[in-house]
mmCIF file with all atom_site columns, C-alpha atoms in Angstrom:
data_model
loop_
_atom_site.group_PDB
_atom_site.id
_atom_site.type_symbol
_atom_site.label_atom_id
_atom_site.label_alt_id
_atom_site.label_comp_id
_atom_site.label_asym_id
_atom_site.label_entity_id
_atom_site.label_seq_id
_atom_site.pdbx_PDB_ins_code
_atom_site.Cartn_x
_atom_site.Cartn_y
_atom_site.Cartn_z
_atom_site.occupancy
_atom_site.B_iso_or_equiv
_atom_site.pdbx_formal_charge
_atom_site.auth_seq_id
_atom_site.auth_comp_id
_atom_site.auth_asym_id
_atom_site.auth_atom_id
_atom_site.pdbx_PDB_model_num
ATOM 1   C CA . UNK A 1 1   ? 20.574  -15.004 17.288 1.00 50.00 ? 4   UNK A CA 1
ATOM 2   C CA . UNK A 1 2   ? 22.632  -17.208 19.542 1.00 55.00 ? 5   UNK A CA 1
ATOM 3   C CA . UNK A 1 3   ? 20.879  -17.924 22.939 1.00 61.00 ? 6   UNK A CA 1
ATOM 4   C CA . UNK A 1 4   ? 23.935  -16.539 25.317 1.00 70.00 ? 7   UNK A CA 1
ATOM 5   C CA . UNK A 1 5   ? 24.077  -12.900 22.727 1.00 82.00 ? 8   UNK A CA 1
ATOM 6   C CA . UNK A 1 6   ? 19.775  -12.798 23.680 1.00 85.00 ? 9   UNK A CA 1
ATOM 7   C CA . UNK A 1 7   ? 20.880  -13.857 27.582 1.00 85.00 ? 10  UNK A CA 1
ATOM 8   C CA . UNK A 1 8   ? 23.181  -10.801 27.495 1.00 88.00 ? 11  UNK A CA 1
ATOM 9   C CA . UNK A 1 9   ? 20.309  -8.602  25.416 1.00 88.00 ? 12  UNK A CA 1
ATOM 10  C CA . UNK A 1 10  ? 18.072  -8.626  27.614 1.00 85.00 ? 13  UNK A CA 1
ATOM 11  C CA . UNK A 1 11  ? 19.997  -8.266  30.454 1.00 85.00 ? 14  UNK A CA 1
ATOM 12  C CA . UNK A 1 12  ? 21.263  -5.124  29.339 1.00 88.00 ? 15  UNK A CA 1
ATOM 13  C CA . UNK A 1 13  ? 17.984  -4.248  28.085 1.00 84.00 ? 16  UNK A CA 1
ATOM 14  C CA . UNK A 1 14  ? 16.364  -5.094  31.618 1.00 81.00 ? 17  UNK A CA 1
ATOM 15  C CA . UNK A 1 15  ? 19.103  -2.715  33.019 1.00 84.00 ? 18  UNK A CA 1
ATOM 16  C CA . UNK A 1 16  ? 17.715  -0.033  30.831 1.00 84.00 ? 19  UNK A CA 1
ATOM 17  C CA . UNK A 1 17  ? 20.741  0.149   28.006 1.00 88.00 ? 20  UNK A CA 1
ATOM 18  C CA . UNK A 1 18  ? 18.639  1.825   24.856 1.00 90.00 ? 21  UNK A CA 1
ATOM 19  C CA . UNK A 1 19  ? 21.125  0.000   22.495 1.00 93.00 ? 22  UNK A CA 1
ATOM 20  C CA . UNK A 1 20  ? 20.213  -3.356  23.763 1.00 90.00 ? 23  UNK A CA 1
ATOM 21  C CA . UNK A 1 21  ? 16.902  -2.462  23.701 1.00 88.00 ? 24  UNK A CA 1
ATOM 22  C CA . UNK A 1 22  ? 17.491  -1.673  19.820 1.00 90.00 ? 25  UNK A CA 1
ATOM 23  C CA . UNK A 1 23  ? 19.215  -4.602  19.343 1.00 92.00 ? 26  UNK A CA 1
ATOM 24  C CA . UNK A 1 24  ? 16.467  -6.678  20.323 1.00 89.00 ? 27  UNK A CA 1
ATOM 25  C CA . UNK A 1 25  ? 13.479  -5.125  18.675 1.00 89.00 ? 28  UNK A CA 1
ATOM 26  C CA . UNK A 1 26  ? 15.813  -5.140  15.243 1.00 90.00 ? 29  UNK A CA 1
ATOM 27  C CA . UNK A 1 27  ? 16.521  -8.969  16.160 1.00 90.00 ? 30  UNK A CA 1
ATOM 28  C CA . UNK A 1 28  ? 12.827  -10.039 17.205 1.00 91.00 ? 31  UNK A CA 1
ATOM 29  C CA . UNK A 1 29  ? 10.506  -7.821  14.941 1.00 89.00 ? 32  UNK A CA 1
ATOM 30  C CA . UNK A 1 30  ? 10.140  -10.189 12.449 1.00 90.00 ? 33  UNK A CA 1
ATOM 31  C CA . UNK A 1 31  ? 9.122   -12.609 14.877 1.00 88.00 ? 34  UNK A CA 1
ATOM 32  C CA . UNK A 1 32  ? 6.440   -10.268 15.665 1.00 89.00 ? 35  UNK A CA 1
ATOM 33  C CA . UNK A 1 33  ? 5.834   -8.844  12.468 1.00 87.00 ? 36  UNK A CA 1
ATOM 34  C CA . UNK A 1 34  ? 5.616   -13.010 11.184 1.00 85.00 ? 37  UNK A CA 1
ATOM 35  C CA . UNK A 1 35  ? 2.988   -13.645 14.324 1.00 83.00 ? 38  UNK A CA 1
ATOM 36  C CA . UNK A 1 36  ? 1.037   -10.622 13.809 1.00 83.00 ? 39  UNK A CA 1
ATOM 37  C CA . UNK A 1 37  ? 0.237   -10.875 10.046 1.00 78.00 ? 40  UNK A CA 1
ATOM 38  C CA . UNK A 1 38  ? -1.036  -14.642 10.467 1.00 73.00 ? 41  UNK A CA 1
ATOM 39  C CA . UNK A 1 39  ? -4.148  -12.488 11.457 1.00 69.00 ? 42  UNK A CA 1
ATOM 40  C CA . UNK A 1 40  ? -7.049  -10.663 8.591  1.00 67.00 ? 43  UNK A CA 1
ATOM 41  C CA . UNK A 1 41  ? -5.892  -7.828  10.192 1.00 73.00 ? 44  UNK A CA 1
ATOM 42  C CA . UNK A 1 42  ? -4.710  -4.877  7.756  1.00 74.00 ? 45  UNK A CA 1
ATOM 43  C CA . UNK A 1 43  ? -1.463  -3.390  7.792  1.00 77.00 ? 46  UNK A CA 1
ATOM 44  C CA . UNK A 1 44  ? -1.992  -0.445  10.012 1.00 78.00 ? 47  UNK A CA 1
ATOM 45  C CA . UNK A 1 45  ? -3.482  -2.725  12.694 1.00 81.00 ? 48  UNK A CA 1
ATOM 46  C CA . UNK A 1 46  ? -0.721  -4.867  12.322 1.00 83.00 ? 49  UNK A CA 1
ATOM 47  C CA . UNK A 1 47  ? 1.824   -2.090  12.921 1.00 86.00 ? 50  UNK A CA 1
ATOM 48  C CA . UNK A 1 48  ? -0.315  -1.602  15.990 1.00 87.00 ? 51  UNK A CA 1
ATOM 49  C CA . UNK A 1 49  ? -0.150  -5.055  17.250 1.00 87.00 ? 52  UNK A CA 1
ATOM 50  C CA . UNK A 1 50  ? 3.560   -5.854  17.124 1.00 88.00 ? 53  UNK A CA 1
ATOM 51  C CA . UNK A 1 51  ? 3.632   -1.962  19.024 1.00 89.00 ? 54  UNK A CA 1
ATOM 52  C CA . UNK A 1 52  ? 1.349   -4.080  21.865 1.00 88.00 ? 55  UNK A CA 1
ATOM 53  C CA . UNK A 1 53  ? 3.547   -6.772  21.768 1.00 89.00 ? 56  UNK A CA 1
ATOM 54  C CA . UNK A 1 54  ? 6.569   -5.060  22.651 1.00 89.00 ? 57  UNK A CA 1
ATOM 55  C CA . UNK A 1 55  ? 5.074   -2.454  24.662 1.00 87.00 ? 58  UNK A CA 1
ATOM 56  C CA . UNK A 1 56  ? 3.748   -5.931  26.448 1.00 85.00 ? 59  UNK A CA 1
ATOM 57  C CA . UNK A 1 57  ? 7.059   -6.864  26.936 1.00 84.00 ? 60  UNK A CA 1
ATOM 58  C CA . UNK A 1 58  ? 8.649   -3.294  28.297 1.00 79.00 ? 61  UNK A CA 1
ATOM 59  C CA . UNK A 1 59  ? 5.747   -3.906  31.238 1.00 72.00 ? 62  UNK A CA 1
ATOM 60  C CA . UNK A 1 60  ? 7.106   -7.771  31.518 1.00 67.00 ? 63  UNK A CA 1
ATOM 61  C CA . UNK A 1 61  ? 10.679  -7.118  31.723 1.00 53.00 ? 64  UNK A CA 1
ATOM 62  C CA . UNK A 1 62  ? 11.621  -7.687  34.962 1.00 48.00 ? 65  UNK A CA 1
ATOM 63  C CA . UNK A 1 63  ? 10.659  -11.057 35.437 1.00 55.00 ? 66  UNK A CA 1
ATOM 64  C CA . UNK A 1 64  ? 12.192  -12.811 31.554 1.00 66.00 ? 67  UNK A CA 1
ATOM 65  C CA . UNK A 1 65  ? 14.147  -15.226 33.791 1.00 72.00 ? 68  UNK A CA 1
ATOM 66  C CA . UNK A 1 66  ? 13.954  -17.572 30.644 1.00 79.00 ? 69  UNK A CA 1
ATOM 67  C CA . UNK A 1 67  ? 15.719  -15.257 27.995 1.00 81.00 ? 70  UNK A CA 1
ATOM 68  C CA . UNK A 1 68  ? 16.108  -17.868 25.526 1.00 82.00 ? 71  UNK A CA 1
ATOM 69  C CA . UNK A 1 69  ? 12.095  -17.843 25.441 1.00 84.00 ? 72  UNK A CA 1
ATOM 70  C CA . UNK A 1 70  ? 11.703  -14.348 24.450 1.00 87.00 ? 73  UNK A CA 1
ATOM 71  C CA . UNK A 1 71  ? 11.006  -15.020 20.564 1.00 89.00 ? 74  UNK A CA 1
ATOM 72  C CA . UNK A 1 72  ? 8.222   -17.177 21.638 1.00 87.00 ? 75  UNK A CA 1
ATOM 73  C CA . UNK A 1 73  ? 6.925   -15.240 24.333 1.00 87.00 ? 76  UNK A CA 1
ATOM 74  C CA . UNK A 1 74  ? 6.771   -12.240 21.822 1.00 89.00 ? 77  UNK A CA 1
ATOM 75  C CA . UNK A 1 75  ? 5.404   -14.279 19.194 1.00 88.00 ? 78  UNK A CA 1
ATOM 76  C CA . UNK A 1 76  ? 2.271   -15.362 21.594 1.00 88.00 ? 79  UNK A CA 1
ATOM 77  C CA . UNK A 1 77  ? 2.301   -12.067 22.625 1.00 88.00 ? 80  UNK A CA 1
ATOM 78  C CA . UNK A 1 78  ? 1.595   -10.920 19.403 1.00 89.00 ? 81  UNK A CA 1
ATOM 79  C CA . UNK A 1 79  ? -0.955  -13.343 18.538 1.00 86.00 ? 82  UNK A CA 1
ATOM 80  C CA . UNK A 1 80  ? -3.168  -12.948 21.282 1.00 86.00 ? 83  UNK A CA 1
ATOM 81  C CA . UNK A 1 81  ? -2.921  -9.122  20.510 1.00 86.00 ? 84  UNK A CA 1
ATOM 82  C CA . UNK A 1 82  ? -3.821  -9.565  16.913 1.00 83.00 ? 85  UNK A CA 1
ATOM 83  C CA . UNK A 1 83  ? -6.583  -11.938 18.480 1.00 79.00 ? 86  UNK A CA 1
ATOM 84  C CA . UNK A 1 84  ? -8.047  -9.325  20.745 1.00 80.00 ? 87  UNK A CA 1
ATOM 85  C CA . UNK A 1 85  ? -8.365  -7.107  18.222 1.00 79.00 ? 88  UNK A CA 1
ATOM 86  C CA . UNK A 1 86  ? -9.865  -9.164  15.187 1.00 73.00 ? 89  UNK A CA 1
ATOM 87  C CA . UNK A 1 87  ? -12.460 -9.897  17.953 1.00 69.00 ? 90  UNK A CA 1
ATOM 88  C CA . UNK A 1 88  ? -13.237 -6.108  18.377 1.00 70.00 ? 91  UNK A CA 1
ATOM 89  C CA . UNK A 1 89  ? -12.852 -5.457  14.814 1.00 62.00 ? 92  UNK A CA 1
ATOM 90  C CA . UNK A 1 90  ? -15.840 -8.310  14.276 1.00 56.00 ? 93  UNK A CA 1
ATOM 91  C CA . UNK A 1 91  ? -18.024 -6.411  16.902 1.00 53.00 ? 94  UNK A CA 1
ATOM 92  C CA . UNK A 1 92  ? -17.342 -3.857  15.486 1.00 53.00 ? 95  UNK A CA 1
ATOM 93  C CA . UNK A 1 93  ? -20.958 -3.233  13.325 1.00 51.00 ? 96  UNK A CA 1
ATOM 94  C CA . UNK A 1 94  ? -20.769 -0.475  10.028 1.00 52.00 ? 97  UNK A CA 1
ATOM 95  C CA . UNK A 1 95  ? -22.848 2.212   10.788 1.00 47.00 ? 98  UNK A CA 1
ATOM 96  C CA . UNK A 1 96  ? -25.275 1.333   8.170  1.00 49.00 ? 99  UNK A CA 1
ATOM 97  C CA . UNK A 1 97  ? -25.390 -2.963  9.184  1.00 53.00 ? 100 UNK A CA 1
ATOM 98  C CA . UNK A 1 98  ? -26.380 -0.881  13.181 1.00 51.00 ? 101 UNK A CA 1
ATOM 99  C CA . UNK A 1 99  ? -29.411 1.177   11.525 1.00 53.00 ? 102 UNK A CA 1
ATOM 100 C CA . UNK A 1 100 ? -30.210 -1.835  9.500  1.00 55.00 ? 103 UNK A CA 1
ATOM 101 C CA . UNK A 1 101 ? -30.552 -3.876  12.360 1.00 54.00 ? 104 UNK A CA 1
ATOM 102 C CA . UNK A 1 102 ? -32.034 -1.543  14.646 1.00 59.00 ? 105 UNK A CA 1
ATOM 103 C CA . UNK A 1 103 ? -35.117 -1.500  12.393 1.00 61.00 ? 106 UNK A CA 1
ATOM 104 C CA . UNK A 1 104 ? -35.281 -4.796  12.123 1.00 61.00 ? 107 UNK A CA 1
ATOM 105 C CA . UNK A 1 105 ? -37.805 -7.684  13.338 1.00 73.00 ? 108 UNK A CA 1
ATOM 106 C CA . UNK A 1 106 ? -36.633 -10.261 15.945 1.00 76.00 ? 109 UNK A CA 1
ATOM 107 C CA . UNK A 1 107 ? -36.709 -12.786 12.641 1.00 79.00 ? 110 UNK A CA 1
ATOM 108 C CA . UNK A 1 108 ? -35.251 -10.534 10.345 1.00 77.00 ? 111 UNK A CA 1
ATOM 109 C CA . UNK A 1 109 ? -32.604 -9.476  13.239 1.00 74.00 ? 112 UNK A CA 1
ATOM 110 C CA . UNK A 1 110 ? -31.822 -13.320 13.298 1.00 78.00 ? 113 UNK A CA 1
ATOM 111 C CA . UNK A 1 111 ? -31.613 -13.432 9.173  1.00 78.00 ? 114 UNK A CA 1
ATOM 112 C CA . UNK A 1 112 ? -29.395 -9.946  8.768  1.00 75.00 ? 115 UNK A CA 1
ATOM 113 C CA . UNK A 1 113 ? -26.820 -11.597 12.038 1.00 78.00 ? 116 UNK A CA 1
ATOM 114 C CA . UNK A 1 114 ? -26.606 -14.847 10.041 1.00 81.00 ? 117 UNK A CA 1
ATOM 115 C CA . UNK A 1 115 ? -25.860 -13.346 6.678  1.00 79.00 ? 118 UNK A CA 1
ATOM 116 C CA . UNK A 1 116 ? -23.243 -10.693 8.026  1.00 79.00 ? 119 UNK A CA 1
ATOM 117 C CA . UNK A 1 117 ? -21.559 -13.616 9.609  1.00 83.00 ? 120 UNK A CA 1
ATOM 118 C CA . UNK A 1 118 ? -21.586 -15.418 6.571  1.00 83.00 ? 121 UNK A CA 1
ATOM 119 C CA . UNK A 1 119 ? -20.284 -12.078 4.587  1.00 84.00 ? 122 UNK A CA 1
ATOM 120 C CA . UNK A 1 120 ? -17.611 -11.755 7.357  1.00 84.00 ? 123 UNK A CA 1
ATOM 121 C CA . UNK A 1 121 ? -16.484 -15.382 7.022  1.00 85.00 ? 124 UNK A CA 1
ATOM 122 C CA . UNK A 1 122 ? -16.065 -15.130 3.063  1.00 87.00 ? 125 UNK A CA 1
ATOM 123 C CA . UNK A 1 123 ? -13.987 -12.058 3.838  1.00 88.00 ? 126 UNK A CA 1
ATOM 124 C CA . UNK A 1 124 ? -11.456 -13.919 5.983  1.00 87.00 ? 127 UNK A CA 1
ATOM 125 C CA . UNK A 1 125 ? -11.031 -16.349 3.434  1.00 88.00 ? 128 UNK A CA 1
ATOM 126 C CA . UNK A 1 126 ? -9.499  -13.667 0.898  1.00 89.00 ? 129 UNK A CA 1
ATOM 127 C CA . UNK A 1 127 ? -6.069  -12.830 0.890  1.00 89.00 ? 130 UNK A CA 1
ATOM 128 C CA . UNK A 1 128 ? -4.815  -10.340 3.890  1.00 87.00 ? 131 UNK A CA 1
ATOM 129 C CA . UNK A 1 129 ? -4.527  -7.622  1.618  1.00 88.00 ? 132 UNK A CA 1
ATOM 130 C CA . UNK A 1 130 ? -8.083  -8.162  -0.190 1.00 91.00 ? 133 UNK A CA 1
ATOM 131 C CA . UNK A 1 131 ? -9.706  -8.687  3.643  1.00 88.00 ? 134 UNK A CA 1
ATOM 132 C CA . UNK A 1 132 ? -7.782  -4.972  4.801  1.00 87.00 ? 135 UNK A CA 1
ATOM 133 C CA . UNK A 1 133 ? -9.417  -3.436  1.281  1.00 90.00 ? 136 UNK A CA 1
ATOM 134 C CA . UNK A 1 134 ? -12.879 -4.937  2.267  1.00 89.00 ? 137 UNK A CA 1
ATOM 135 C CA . UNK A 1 135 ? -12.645 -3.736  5.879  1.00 84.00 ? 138 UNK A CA 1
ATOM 136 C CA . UNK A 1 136 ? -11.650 -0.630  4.847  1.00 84.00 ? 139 UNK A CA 1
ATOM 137 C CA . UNK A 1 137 ? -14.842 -0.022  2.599  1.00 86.00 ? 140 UNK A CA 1
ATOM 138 C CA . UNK A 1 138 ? -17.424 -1.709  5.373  1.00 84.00 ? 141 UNK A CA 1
ATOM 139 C CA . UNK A 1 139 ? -16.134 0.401   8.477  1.00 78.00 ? 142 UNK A CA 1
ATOM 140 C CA . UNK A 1 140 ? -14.699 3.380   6.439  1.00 77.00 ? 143 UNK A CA 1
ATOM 141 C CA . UNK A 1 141 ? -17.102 4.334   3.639  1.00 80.00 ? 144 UNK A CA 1
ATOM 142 C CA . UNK A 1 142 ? -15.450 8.226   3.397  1.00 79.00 ? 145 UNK A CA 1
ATOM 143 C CA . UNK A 1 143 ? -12.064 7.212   2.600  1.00 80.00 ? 146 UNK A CA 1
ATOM 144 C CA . UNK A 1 144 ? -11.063 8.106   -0.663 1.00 84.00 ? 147 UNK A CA 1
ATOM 145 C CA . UNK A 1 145 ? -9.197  6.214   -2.967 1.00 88.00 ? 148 UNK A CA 1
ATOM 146 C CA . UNK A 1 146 ? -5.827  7.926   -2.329 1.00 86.00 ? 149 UNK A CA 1
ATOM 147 C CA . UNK A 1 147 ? -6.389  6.972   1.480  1.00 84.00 ? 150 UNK A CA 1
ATOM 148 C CA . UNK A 1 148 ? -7.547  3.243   1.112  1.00 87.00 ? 151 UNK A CA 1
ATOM 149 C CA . UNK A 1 149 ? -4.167  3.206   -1.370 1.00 87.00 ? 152 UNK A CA 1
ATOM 150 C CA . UNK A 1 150 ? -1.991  4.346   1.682  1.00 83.00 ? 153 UNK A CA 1
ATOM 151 C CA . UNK A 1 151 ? -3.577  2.283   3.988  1.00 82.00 ? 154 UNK A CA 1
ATOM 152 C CA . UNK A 1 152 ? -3.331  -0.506  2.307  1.00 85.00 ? 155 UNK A CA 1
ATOM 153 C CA . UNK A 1 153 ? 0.733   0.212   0.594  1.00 85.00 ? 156 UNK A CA 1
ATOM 154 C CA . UNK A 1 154 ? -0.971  0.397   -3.185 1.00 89.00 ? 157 UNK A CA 1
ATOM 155 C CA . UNK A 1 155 ? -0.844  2.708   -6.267 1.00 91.00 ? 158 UNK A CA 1
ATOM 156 C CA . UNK A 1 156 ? -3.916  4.683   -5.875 1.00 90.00 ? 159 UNK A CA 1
ATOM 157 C CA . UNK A 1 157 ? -4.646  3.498   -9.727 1.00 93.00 ? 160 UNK A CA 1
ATOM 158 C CA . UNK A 1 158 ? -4.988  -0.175  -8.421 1.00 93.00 ? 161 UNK A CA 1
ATOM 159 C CA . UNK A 1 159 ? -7.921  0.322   -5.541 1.00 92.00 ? 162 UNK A CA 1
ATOM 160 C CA . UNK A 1 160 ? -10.705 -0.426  -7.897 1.00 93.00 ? 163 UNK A CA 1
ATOM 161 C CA . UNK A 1 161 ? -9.063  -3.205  -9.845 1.00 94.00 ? 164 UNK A CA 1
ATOM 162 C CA . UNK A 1 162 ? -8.591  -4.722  -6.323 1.00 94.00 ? 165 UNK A CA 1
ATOM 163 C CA . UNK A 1 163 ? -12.166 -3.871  -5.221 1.00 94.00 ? 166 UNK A CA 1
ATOM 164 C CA . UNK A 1 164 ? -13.371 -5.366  -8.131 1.00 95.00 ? 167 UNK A CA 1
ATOM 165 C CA . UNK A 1 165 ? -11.570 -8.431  -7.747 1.00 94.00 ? 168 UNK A CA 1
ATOM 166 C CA . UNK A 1 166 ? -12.546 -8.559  -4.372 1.00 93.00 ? 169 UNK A CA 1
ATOM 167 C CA . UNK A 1 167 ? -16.041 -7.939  -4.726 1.00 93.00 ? 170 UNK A CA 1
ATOM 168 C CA . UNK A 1 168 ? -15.909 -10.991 -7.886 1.00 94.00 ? 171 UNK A CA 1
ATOM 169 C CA . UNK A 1 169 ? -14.337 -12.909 -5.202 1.00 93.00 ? 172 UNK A CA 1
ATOM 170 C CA . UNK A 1 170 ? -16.895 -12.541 -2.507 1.00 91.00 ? 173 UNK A CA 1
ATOM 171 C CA . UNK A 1 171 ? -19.575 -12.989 -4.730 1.00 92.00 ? 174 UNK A CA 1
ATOM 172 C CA . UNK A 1 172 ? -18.578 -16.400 -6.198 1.00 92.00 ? 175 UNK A CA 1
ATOM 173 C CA . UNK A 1 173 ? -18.032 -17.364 -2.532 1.00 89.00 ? 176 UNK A CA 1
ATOM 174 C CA . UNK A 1 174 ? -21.236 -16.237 -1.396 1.00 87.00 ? 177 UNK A CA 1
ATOM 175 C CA . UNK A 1 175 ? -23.215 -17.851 -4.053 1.00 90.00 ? 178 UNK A CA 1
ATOM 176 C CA . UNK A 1 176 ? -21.653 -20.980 -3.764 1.00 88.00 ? 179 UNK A CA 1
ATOM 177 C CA . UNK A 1 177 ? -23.129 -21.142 0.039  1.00 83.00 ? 180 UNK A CA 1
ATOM 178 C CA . UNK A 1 178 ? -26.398 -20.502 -1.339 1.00 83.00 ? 181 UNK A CA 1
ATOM 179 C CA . UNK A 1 179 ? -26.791 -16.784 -1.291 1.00 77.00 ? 182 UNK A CA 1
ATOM 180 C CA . UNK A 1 180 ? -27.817 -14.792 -3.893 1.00 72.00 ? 183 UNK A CA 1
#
């Protein structure tokens, strides 16, 4: 998009004209979509961070004196969105990792941190769609396989193959850091 047709955009945008408005988010979603997907998150969360990123914008629009910035603006937007939440998602604790460590000595507490962080790490290393699948399973155990398939944009036949891959995966990576 030519820098003058985004000048105009958002201009007409700022002034409140819908179609300008849907001109824009047609134009710039990719730039969004593109920043937001760098991330482990999975596809759901990354619908929800480009919505952040615009809805970030809607509260910003006033004050886009520099319109020719907007697809980097957006893109950092984005990014520090997708940031935010892969940082709540990793405090985020299963249920049964919280009971775990509850019951657990200040030594073993120490042991069970390090070797979830370790876990966690390997996961991030898999592709984005094998780190959504293994995210799904840790923080969603009562999904069923239809439901992980939707979530994730899959055949329902083609969960377990993937969860088996991905648990192959994980294992070869964990063992090669030294864990059984």
């Amino acid at each position: 998009m030519l820098n003058r047709d985004l000048g105009r955009l958002v201009r007409l945008a700022s002034a409140g004209d819908q179609t300008a408005w849907d001109a824009l988010v047609r134009s710039l979603s990719v730039v969004v979509r593109n920043a937001a997907h760098a991330s482990t998150l999975c596809d759901a969360d990354v619908r929800d961070v480009c919505q952040d990123a615009w809805l970030s914008l809607v509260g910003k629009q006033c004050s886009l004196d520099h319109p020719e910035r907007l697809p980097g603006w957006l893109a950092t937007a984005a990014r520090r969105c997708a940031h935010r939440r892969v940082m709540k998602r990793r405090s985020d604790v299963p249920l049964a990792c919280r009971a775990e460590h509850a019951a657990a000595s200040a030594e073993q507490l120490v042991l069970l941190t390090e070797r979830d962080k370790m876990l966690w790490k390997a996961v991030a290393s898999l592709p984005r769609r094998s780190r959504a699948l293994m995210w799904l399973l840790a923080h969603y155990p009562e999904l069923t396989q239809h439901e992980i398939a939707a979530e994730l944009g899959i055949r329902p036949g083609s969960v377990g193959p993937l969860r088996r891959r991905c648990l192959d995966r994980l294992r070869h990576l964990l063992v090669t850091e030294g864990f059984d």
